[in-house]
Amino acid sequence: MSLTVDASRLAGVTRKSVYLAMLSTQGGRPVYTIRVALADLPTILPVADPDYVDEDNRRVNIRHADAFGKYLGNSRWVAPTLLIRDAGACEFEPLKGSEGKVGYLTVPWTSSGLSMTLTIDGQHRILGVDRRMKEIAKNIQTIDRALVKGGLKPERVAKMEEDRDALKAEMKRLETESIGVDIYREDDGALARQMFVDVADNARGISAAVRSRFDSSKVANRTLDQVVKHALLRGRVDMEQDRMTRNSPHLIGAKHVADLTRGVMFGISGRTSKAKEAALEDHEVVNAVLDFLDCITDAFPDLAAVAEGTLTPQDLRHQSLLGSVGMLRILAAVYRNLCAEHADTAAITAYFRTLAPSMGAPVQAVSIWRQDPKTSPSFEVGAFAPVMRTQNLGYIVEAMTAWYKK
């Protein structure tokens, strides 16, 4: 017996997909444009975990994702192209005669371990498709089990079979209808994060907290990951929200960490020239901010208790002005002023320590904040924080800097 085997038919488990792609350029980067079946998205691209904040993206919102999955039930659905970053795992093979503009793009699956793709824009759509497909499969299985058990009235069986056919039709649509995917080749991780900020900022915008995490154009943002490792901040920084409510389990937000960094380096306004900022080395900024955090942790027992985990941020806000972002910004700017006047950290710590008894909240009529004409308008009796206008914060910084000299 003679057998003829077509070896090209024997692929095995490849864990990769090949698409016809168009090559273009955007922002100096190669961009591969492909069309991907909706059902394939969770296979070839990363699916966001709602319970985990990826360091290269924002926290995914399940409601938003499920809303998109449900929207796909609309037979006339429409959605923009997904934007994906590839760090070099995808391979492009140009077609002859295309002048290098059209070819085969090999995309490793996320599960292959070889994928180097990250989602710039579209993580909710990918998660929405994934969750909808799982929901459809689960519903079909539930109907099948019920039909196998039997004992149902004919009209009930007919209705369940109708529902199953509708679910299978929807699954078929997810397997046949496609969405555009633009894959950007970008090897630099910092530039990839900047792409996320630029895309989001030019769309619906992003919170200042998220900007602080990803916008690498500012030194206060670039150094954030190192600063938040300090004992006072570790595990106590909200990486998503800009505002701290009194009952928030976090001490401050990512935006506020950046504000403290700017305060230590540039003063209460946080403004400086591009030339001065460009002249700063990241490690110098990190060291300066960590020294400041050491200083206030040593000087104020309440902050030391927070760092040690014996006092919660909620309780701190209920009993001390140090629980307010405004007071921490003031201390950062005063620290900067005194360093500029050549005071050493030990002396500044000793000075701050003398202020510890006056940090109680709410503000009392007899407190030092109400006695100095420069600070009195910025501290209302009964308040748990100073008036947050930059002008008022500036007045307090001036007064506290002068108190040190006396």
Short mmCIF file of C-alpha atoms in Angstrom, two decimals:
data_model
loop_
_atom_site.label_atom_id
_atom_site.label_comp_id
_atom_site.label_asym_id
_atom_site.label_seq_id
_atom_site.Cartn_x
_atom_site.Cartn_y
_atom_site.Cartn_z
CA MET A 1 0.00 0.00 0.00
CA SER A 2 1.34 3.42 -0.96
CA LEU A 3 0.58 6.53 1.12
CA THR A 4 1.17 10.14 0.16
CA VAL A 5 1.29 12.62 3.03
CA ASP A 6 1.11 16.40 2.52
CA ALA A 7 3.54 17.57 5.23
CA SER A 8 2.26 21.15 4.91
CA ARG A 9 -1.02 19.99 6.51
CA LEU A 10 0.74 18.85 9.69
CA ALA A 11 1.05 21.93 11.87
CA GLY A 12 0.60 20.59 15.40
CA VAL A 13 0.10 23.07 18.23
CA THR A 14 1.59 26.30 16.92
CA ARG A 15 0.30 28.76 19.59
CA LYS A 16 0.50 31.57 17.08
CA SER A 17 -1.66 33.10 14.38
CA VAL A 18 -0.74 34.53 10.99
CA TYR A 19 -2.61 37.49 9.51
CA LEU A 20 -2.43 39.47 6.31
CA ALA A 21 -1.12 42.86 7.45
CA MET A 22 -0.47 46.31 6.08
CA LEU A 23 2.67 48.08 7.28
CA SER A 24 2.63 51.82 7.87
CA THR A 25 4.46 54.30 10.08
CA GLN A 26 3.14 56.48 12.89
CA GLY A 27 5.23 58.54 15.29
CA GLY A 28 8.36 56.99 13.82
CA ARG A 29 7.16 53.49 14.75
CA PRO A 30 6.23 50.59 12.44
CA VAL A 31 2.50 49.87 12.70
CA TYR A 32 0.96 46.59 11.51
CA THR A 33 -2.75 46.79 10.74
CA ILE A 34 -4.73 43.53 10.79
CA ARG A 35 -8.32 42.33 11.14
CA VAL A 36 -8.96 39.83 13.94
CA ALA A 37 -12.09 37.76 14.59
CA LEU A 38 -13.69 38.88 17.85
CA ALA A 39 -13.49 35.35 19.25
CA ASP A 40 -9.73 35.29 18.67
CA LEU A 41 -8.99 38.43 20.68
CA PRO A 42 -8.67 36.70 24.09
CA THR A 43 -6.35 34.13 22.52
CA ILE A 44 -3.80 36.35 20.85
CA LEU A 45 -4.01 39.42 23.13
CA PRO A 46 -3.72 39.84 26.92
CA VAL A 47 -7.00 39.76 28.86
CA ALA A 48 -7.03 42.24 31.76
CA ASP A 49 -7.59 40.93 35.29
CA PRO A 50 -10.27 43.05 37.06
CA ASP A 51 -8.73 42.21 40.46
CA TYR A 52 -5.23 43.32 39.54
CA VAL A 53 -3.85 46.69 38.46
CA ASP A 54 -1.32 46.06 35.73
CA GLU A 55 1.68 48.37 36.17
CA ASP A 56 1.42 49.18 32.46
CA ASN A 57 -2.27 50.02 32.37
CA ARG A 58 -5.18 51.32 34.43
CA ARG A 59 -7.53 49.11 36.46
CA VAL A 60 -10.15 47.52 34.22
CA ASN A 61 -13.83 48.17 34.97
CA ILE A 62 -15.97 45.02 34.77
CA ARG A 63 -19.18 46.96 34.15
CA HIS A 64 -17.61 48.75 31.21
CA ALA A 65 -16.32 45.46 29.79
CA ASP A 66 -19.65 43.66 30.25
CA ALA A 67 -21.47 46.57 28.65
CA PHE A 68 -19.36 46.14 25.52
CA GLY A 69 -19.92 42.37 25.53
CA LYS A 70 -23.67 42.94 25.73
CA TYR A 71 -23.49 45.62 23.03
CA LEU A 72 -22.05 43.06 20.62
CA GLY A 73 -25.51 41.47 20.60
CA ASN A 74 -26.46 44.39 18.36
CA SER A 75 -26.06 43.06 14.82
CA ARG A 76 -25.08 46.56 13.67
CA TRP A 77 -22.35 47.05 16.28
CA VAL A 78 -19.36 49.25 15.57
CA ALA A 79 -16.11 49.72 17.48
CA PRO A 80 -12.80 51.50 16.84
CA THR A 81 -9.49 49.80 16.21
CA LEU A 82 -7.63 48.30 19.15
CA LEU A 83 -4.16 49.71 19.78
CA ILE A 84 -1.53 47.19 20.85
CA ARG A 85 2.14 47.55 21.67
CA ASP A 86 4.56 44.80 20.61
CA ALA A 87 8.10 44.70 22.01
CA GLY A 88 9.48 42.54 19.22
CA ALA A 89 7.76 39.13 19.28
CA CYS A 90 5.61 39.67 16.17
CA GLU A 91 7.27 38.79 12.85
CA PHE A 92 6.47 40.48 9.54
CA GLU A 93 7.20 38.84 6.17
CA PRO A 94 6.56 41.20 3.23
CA LEU A 95 4.90 39.89 0.07
CA LYS A 96 6.86 40.15 -3.13
CA GLY A 97 5.79 43.12 -5.18
CA SER A 98 4.27 44.96 -2.21
CA GLU A 99 7.29 47.23 -1.69
CA GLY A 100 7.36 46.00 1.90
CA LYS A 101 3.92 47.42 2.73
CA VAL A 102 1.83 44.21 2.71
CA GLY A 103 2.76 40.84 4.14
CA TYR A 104 2.20 38.05 6.65
CA LEU A 105 2.28 39.01 10.33
CA THR A 106 2.87 36.19 12.83
CA VAL A 107 1.42 37.00 16.25
CA PRO A 108 2.32 34.69 19.18
CA TRP A 109 -0.61 33.81 21.42
CA THR A 110 -0.66 35.26 24.92
CA SER A 111 -0.65 31.71 26.34
CA SER A 112 2.46 30.77 24.35
CA GLY A 113 4.84 32.52 26.73
CA LEU A 114 6.41 34.23 23.72
CA SER A 115 3.93 37.08 23.42
CA MET A 116 5.30 40.55 24.15
CA THR A 117 2.10 42.50 23.51
CA LEU A 118 0.46 45.03 25.81
CA THR A 119 -2.84 46.83 25.34
CA ILE A 120 -2.60 50.59 24.79
CA ASP A 121 -6.29 51.09 24.05
CA GLY A 122 -8.98 48.41 24.07
CA GLN A 123 -8.55 46.32 27.22
CA HIS A 124 -12.25 46.70 28.09
CA ARG A 125 -13.27 45.47 24.63
CA ILE A 126 -10.99 42.43 24.87
CA LEU A 127 -12.24 41.57 28.35
CA GLY A 128 -15.84 42.18 27.25
CA VAL A 129 -15.51 39.69 24.38
CA ASP A 130 -13.85 37.13 26.64
CA ARG A 131 -16.53 37.37 29.34
CA ARG A 132 -19.37 37.30 26.81
CA MET A 133 -18.00 34.17 25.11
CA LYS A 134 -17.68 32.40 28.46
CA GLU A 135 -21.20 33.45 29.39
CA ILE A 136 -22.60 32.13 26.09
CA ALA A 137 -20.76 28.81 26.50
CA LYS A 138 -22.01 28.47 30.08
CA ASN A 139 -25.61 29.18 29.06
CA ILE A 140 -25.46 26.64 26.23
CA GLN A 141 -24.10 24.02 28.63
CA THR A 142 -26.88 24.79 31.13
CA ILE A 143 -29.54 24.29 28.46
CA ASP A 144 -27.93 21.07 27.22
CA ARG A 145 -27.85 19.61 30.74
CA ALA A 146 -31.49 20.49 31.31
CA LEU A 147 -32.52 18.89 28.02
CA VAL A 148 -30.55 15.71 28.77
CA LYS A 149 -32.26 15.34 32.14
CA GLY A 150 -35.64 15.47 30.43
CA GLY A 151 -38.98 15.74 32.19
CA LEU A 152 -39.73 19.11 30.60
CA LYS A 153 -42.96 20.13 28.94
CA PRO A 154 -42.81 20.30 25.12
CA GLU A 155 -43.32 24.05 25.04
CA ARG A 156 -40.46 24.46 27.54
CA VAL A 157 -38.20 22.26 25.43
CA ALA A 158 -39.04 24.29 22.33
CA LYS A 159 -38.24 27.55 24.11
CA MET A 160 -34.91 26.23 25.40
CA GLU A 161 -33.91 24.96 21.98
CA GLU A 162 -34.79 28.33 20.50
CA ASP A 163 -32.64 30.06 23.12
CA ARG A 164 -29.77 27.66 22.46
CA ASP A 165 -29.95 28.30 18.72
CA ALA A 166 -29.83 32.06 19.38
CA LEU A 167 -26.78 31.65 21.63
CA LYS A 168 -25.01 29.50 19.03
CA ALA A 169 -25.78 32.09 16.36
CA GLU A 170 -24.28 34.80 18.55
CA MET A 171 -21.16 32.71 19.14
CA LYS A 172 -20.89 32.16 15.38
CA ARG A 173 -21.01 35.92 14.84
CA LEU A 174 -18.19 36.40 17.33
CA GLU A 175 -16.17 33.85 15.36
CA THR A 176 -16.83 35.42 11.96
CA GLU A 177 -17.06 39.17 12.58
CA SER A 178 -13.82 41.03 13.12
CA ILE A 179 -12.32 44.19 14.56
CA GLY A 180 -9.32 46.20 13.49
CA VAL A 181 -6.06 45.90 15.43
CA ASP A 182 -3.10 48.23 15.04
CA ILE A 183 0.08 46.71 16.47
CA TYR A 184 2.81 49.26 17.22
CA ARG A 185 6.39 48.05 17.38
CA GLU A 186 7.91 49.81 20.40
CA ASP A 187 10.82 48.26 22.31
CA ASP A 188 11.21 51.04 24.89
CA GLY A 189 8.98 50.46 27.94
CA ALA A 190 8.95 54.12 28.98
CA LEU A 191 7.88 55.23 25.51
CA ALA A 192 5.19 52.55 25.52
CA ARG A 193 3.77 54.00 28.75
CA GLN A 194 3.88 57.46 27.20
CA MET A 195 1.83 56.12 24.27
CA PHE A 196 -0.88 55.07 26.75
CA VAL A 197 -0.98 58.57 28.28
CA ASP A 198 -1.03 60.30 24.89
CA VAL A 199 -3.82 58.12 23.52
CA ALA A 200 -5.99 58.38 26.63
CA ASP A 201 -5.38 62.10 27.07
CA ASN A 202 -6.41 62.84 23.51
CA ALA A 203 -9.54 60.70 23.87
CA ARG A 204 -11.65 61.07 27.01
CA GLY A 205 -8.74 62.07 29.22
CA ILE A 206 -7.33 60.30 32.26
CA SER A 207 -7.17 61.03 35.96
CA ALA A 208 -4.18 62.89 37.32
CA ALA A 209 -3.37 59.79 39.38
CA VAL A 210 -3.08 57.61 36.27
CA ARG A 211 -1.15 60.35 34.47
CA SER A 212 1.30 60.42 37.36
CA ARG A 213 1.90 56.69 36.89
CA PHE A 214 2.49 56.75 33.15
CA ASP A 215 3.49 60.23 31.96
CA SER A 216 7.27 59.92 31.79
CA SER A 217 7.77 63.45 30.47
CA LYS A 218 7.93 64.80 34.07
CA VAL A 219 10.59 63.78 36.57
CA ALA A 220 8.02 63.66 39.40
CA ASN A 221 6.15 60.98 37.45
CA ARG A 222 9.20 59.02 36.31
CA THR A 223 10.38 58.60 39.89
CA LEU A 224 6.98 57.63 41.31
CA ASP A 225 7.62 53.87 41.33
CA GLN A 226 10.72 54.34 43.50
CA VAL A 227 9.23 56.91 45.89
CA VAL A 228 6.14 54.83 46.75
CA LYS A 229 8.42 52.09 48.13
CA HIS A 230 9.12 54.23 51.21
CA ALA A 231 7.75 52.71 54.44
CA LEU A 232 5.30 55.58 54.91
CA LEU A 233 3.78 55.13 51.44
CA ARG A 234 4.20 51.43 50.69
CA GLY A 235 0.76 49.95 50.09
CA ARG A 236 -0.93 53.23 51.05
CA VAL A 237 -1.01 55.05 47.68
CA ASP A 238 -4.18 55.00 45.57
CA MET A 239 -2.90 54.53 42.01
CA GLU A 240 -6.25 55.40 40.41
CA GLN A 241 -8.09 58.17 42.28
CA ASP A 242 -7.21 61.87 42.57
CA ARG A 243 -9.22 62.66 45.70
CA MET A 244 -8.79 61.20 49.17
CA THR A 245 -12.02 60.85 51.12
CA ARG A 246 -11.85 60.78 54.92
CA ASN A 247 -12.60 57.06 54.95
CA SER A 248 -10.19 56.05 52.21
CA PRO A 249 -7.80 53.27 53.29
CA HIS A 250 -5.04 55.04 51.34
CA LEU A 251 -2.89 57.82 52.73
CA ILE A 252 -2.57 59.73 49.45
CA GLY A 253 -2.97 59.21 45.71
CA ALA A 254 -0.34 58.83 42.99
CA LYS A 255 -1.01 62.42 41.91
CA HIS A 256 -0.27 63.61 45.44
CA VAL A 257 3.02 61.70 45.54
CA ALA A 258 4.01 63.58 42.39
CA ASP A 259 2.90 66.83 44.10
CA LEU A 260 5.16 66.07 47.07
CA THR A 261 8.06 65.37 44.72
CA ARG A 262 7.52 68.69 42.98
CA GLY A 263 7.26 70.41 46.37
CA VAL A 264 10.59 68.99 47.52
CA MET A 265 12.31 69.90 44.27
CA PHE A 266 10.61 73.13 43.16
CA GLY A 267 8.51 74.55 46.01
CA ILE A 268 4.81 74.81 46.72
CA SER A 269 3.79 75.82 43.19
CA GLY A 270 5.68 72.89 41.71
CA ARG A 271 6.55 74.95 38.63
CA THR A 272 9.95 75.02 36.99
CA SER A 273 11.50 75.46 33.58
CA LYS A 274 11.98 72.60 31.16
CA ALA A 275 15.72 73.25 31.22
CA LYS A 276 15.95 72.90 35.02
CA GLU A 277 13.84 69.77 35.02
CA ALA A 278 15.90 68.24 32.22
CA ALA A 279 19.06 68.90 34.23
CA LEU A 280 17.85 66.74 37.12
CA GLU A 281 18.95 63.14 37.41
CA ASP A 282 16.18 60.75 38.45
CA HIS A 283 18.25 59.21 41.23
CA GLU A 284 18.91 62.64 42.73
CA VAL A 285 15.19 63.36 42.85
CA VAL A 286 14.41 59.96 44.39
CA ASN A 287 17.04 60.45 47.10
CA ALA A 288 15.79 63.95 47.93
CA VAL A 289 12.16 62.82 48.27
CA LEU A 290 13.08 59.75 50.32
CA ASP A 291 15.12 61.98 52.64
CA PHE A 292 12.07 64.21 53.09
CA LEU A 293 9.85 61.22 53.85
CA ASP A 294 12.40 59.97 56.37
CA CYS A 295 12.42 63.43 57.92
CA ILE A 296 8.68 63.75 58.49
CA THR A 297 8.35 60.12 59.59
CA ASP A 298 11.00 60.69 62.25
CA ALA A 299 9.60 64.07 63.29
CA PHE A 300 5.91 63.26 63.65
CA PRO A 301 4.87 60.27 65.80
CA ASP A 302 1.55 59.94 63.96
CA LEU A 303 3.31 59.42 60.64
CA ALA A 304 5.71 56.97 62.26
CA ALA A 305 2.69 55.02 63.51
CA VAL A 306 1.23 54.95 60.01
CA ALA A 307 4.54 53.69 58.61
CA GLU A 308 4.62 50.98 61.28
CA GLY A 309 1.02 50.00 60.59
CA THR A 310 -0.27 50.83 64.07
CA LEU A 311 -2.34 53.81 62.86
CA THR A 312 -4.59 53.72 59.80
CA PRO A 313 -4.79 56.59 57.30
CA GLN A 314 -8.49 56.93 58.20
CA ASP A 315 -7.69 57.44 61.89
CA LEU A 316 -4.86 59.81 61.00
CA ARG A 317 -7.28 62.02 59.05
CA HIS A 318 -9.69 62.06 62.00
CA GLN A 319 -7.09 63.27 64.48
CA SER A 320 -4.30 65.12 62.68
CA LEU A 321 -3.66 67.79 60.08
CA LEU A 322 -0.98 65.42 58.76
CA GLY A 323 -3.78 63.37 57.25
CA SER A 324 -4.42 66.13 54.74
CA VAL A 325 -2.58 66.25 51.43
CA GLY A 326 -2.30 70.02 51.82
CA MET A 327 -0.26 69.81 55.02
CA LEU A 328 2.08 67.23 53.53
CA ARG A 329 2.62 69.49 50.52
CA ILE A 330 3.37 72.38 52.87
CA LEU A 331 5.96 70.35 54.74
CA ALA A 332 7.58 69.31 51.44
CA ALA A 333 7.91 72.95 50.33
CA VAL A 334 9.22 74.08 53.74
CA TYR A 335 11.74 71.25 53.64
CA ARG A 336 12.85 72.44 50.21
CA ASN A 337 13.22 76.05 51.40
CA LEU A 338 15.28 75.09 54.44
CA CYS A 339 17.52 72.81 52.40
CA ALA A 340 18.09 75.70 50.00
CA GLU A 341 19.22 77.74 53.01
CA HIS A 342 21.72 74.98 53.87
CA ALA A 343 19.89 73.56 56.87
CA ASP A 344 20.74 69.87 57.26
CA THR A 345 18.14 67.15 57.53
CA ALA A 346 18.75 66.57 61.24
CA ALA A 347 18.07 70.24 62.01
CA ILE A 348 14.91 70.27 59.87
CA THR A 349 13.70 67.10 61.57
CA ALA A 350 14.28 68.68 64.99
CA TYR A 351 12.32 71.76 63.89
CA PHE A 352 9.41 69.71 62.55
CA ARG A 353 9.41 67.74 65.80
CA THR A 354 8.61 70.94 67.72
CA LEU A 355 5.52 71.35 65.52
CA ALA A 356 4.18 67.85 66.21
CA PRO A 357 2.00 68.91 69.20
CA SER A 358 0.32 71.53 66.99
CA MET A 359 -0.76 69.05 64.29
CA GLY A 360 -3.89 67.92 66.10
CA ALA A 361 -7.21 68.22 64.30
CA PRO A 362 -9.67 69.82 64.20
CA VAL A 363 -7.97 73.23 64.38
CA GLN A 364 -8.53 75.01 67.69
CA ALA A 365 -8.86 78.78 68.17
CA VAL A 366 -5.76 78.78 70.39
CA SER A 367 -3.54 76.81 67.97
CA ILE A 368 -0.39 78.36 66.54
CA TRP A 369 -2.02 78.34 63.11
CA ARG A 370 -4.54 80.90 64.32
CA GLN A 371 -1.96 83.15 66.03
CA ASP A 372 0.22 84.16 63.08
CA PRO A 373 -1.41 86.71 60.73
CA LYS A 374 0.12 84.89 57.75
CA THR A 375 -1.37 81.50 58.61
CA SER A 376 -4.61 82.45 60.38
CA PRO A 377 -6.69 83.07 57.18
CA SER A 378 -5.66 79.64 55.90
CA PHE A 379 -6.76 77.62 58.95
CA GLU A 380 -10.42 77.76 59.86
CA VAL A 381 -11.44 76.77 63.37
CA GLY A 382 -12.79 73.23 63.31
CA ALA A 383 -11.03 72.37 60.02
CA PHE A 384 -9.07 69.18 59.44
CA ALA A 385 -6.94 70.67 56.67
CA PRO A 386 -5.62 74.05 55.55
CA VAL A 387 -7.35 76.04 52.83
CA MET A 388 -6.12 74.32 49.68
CA ARG A 389 -5.72 77.29 47.34
CA THR A 390 -2.12 77.50 46.17
CA GLN A 391 -1.92 81.10 47.37
CA ASN A 392 -2.93 80.10 50.89
CA LEU A 393 -0.51 77.19 50.92
CA GLY A 394 2.21 79.61 49.86
CA TYR A 395 1.46 81.91 52.81
CA ILE A 396 1.77 78.98 55.22
CA VAL A 397 5.08 77.87 53.68
CA GLU A 398 6.48 81.40 54.03
CA ALA A 399 5.42 81.59 57.68
CA MET A 400 6.79 78.16 58.61
CA THR A 401 10.09 78.88 56.88
CA ALA A 402 10.37 82.10 58.91
CA TRP A 403 9.52 80.28 62.16
CA TYR A 404 12.57 78.08 61.69
CA LYS A 405 14.81 81.13 61.49
CA LYS A 406 13.43 82.40 64.79
#
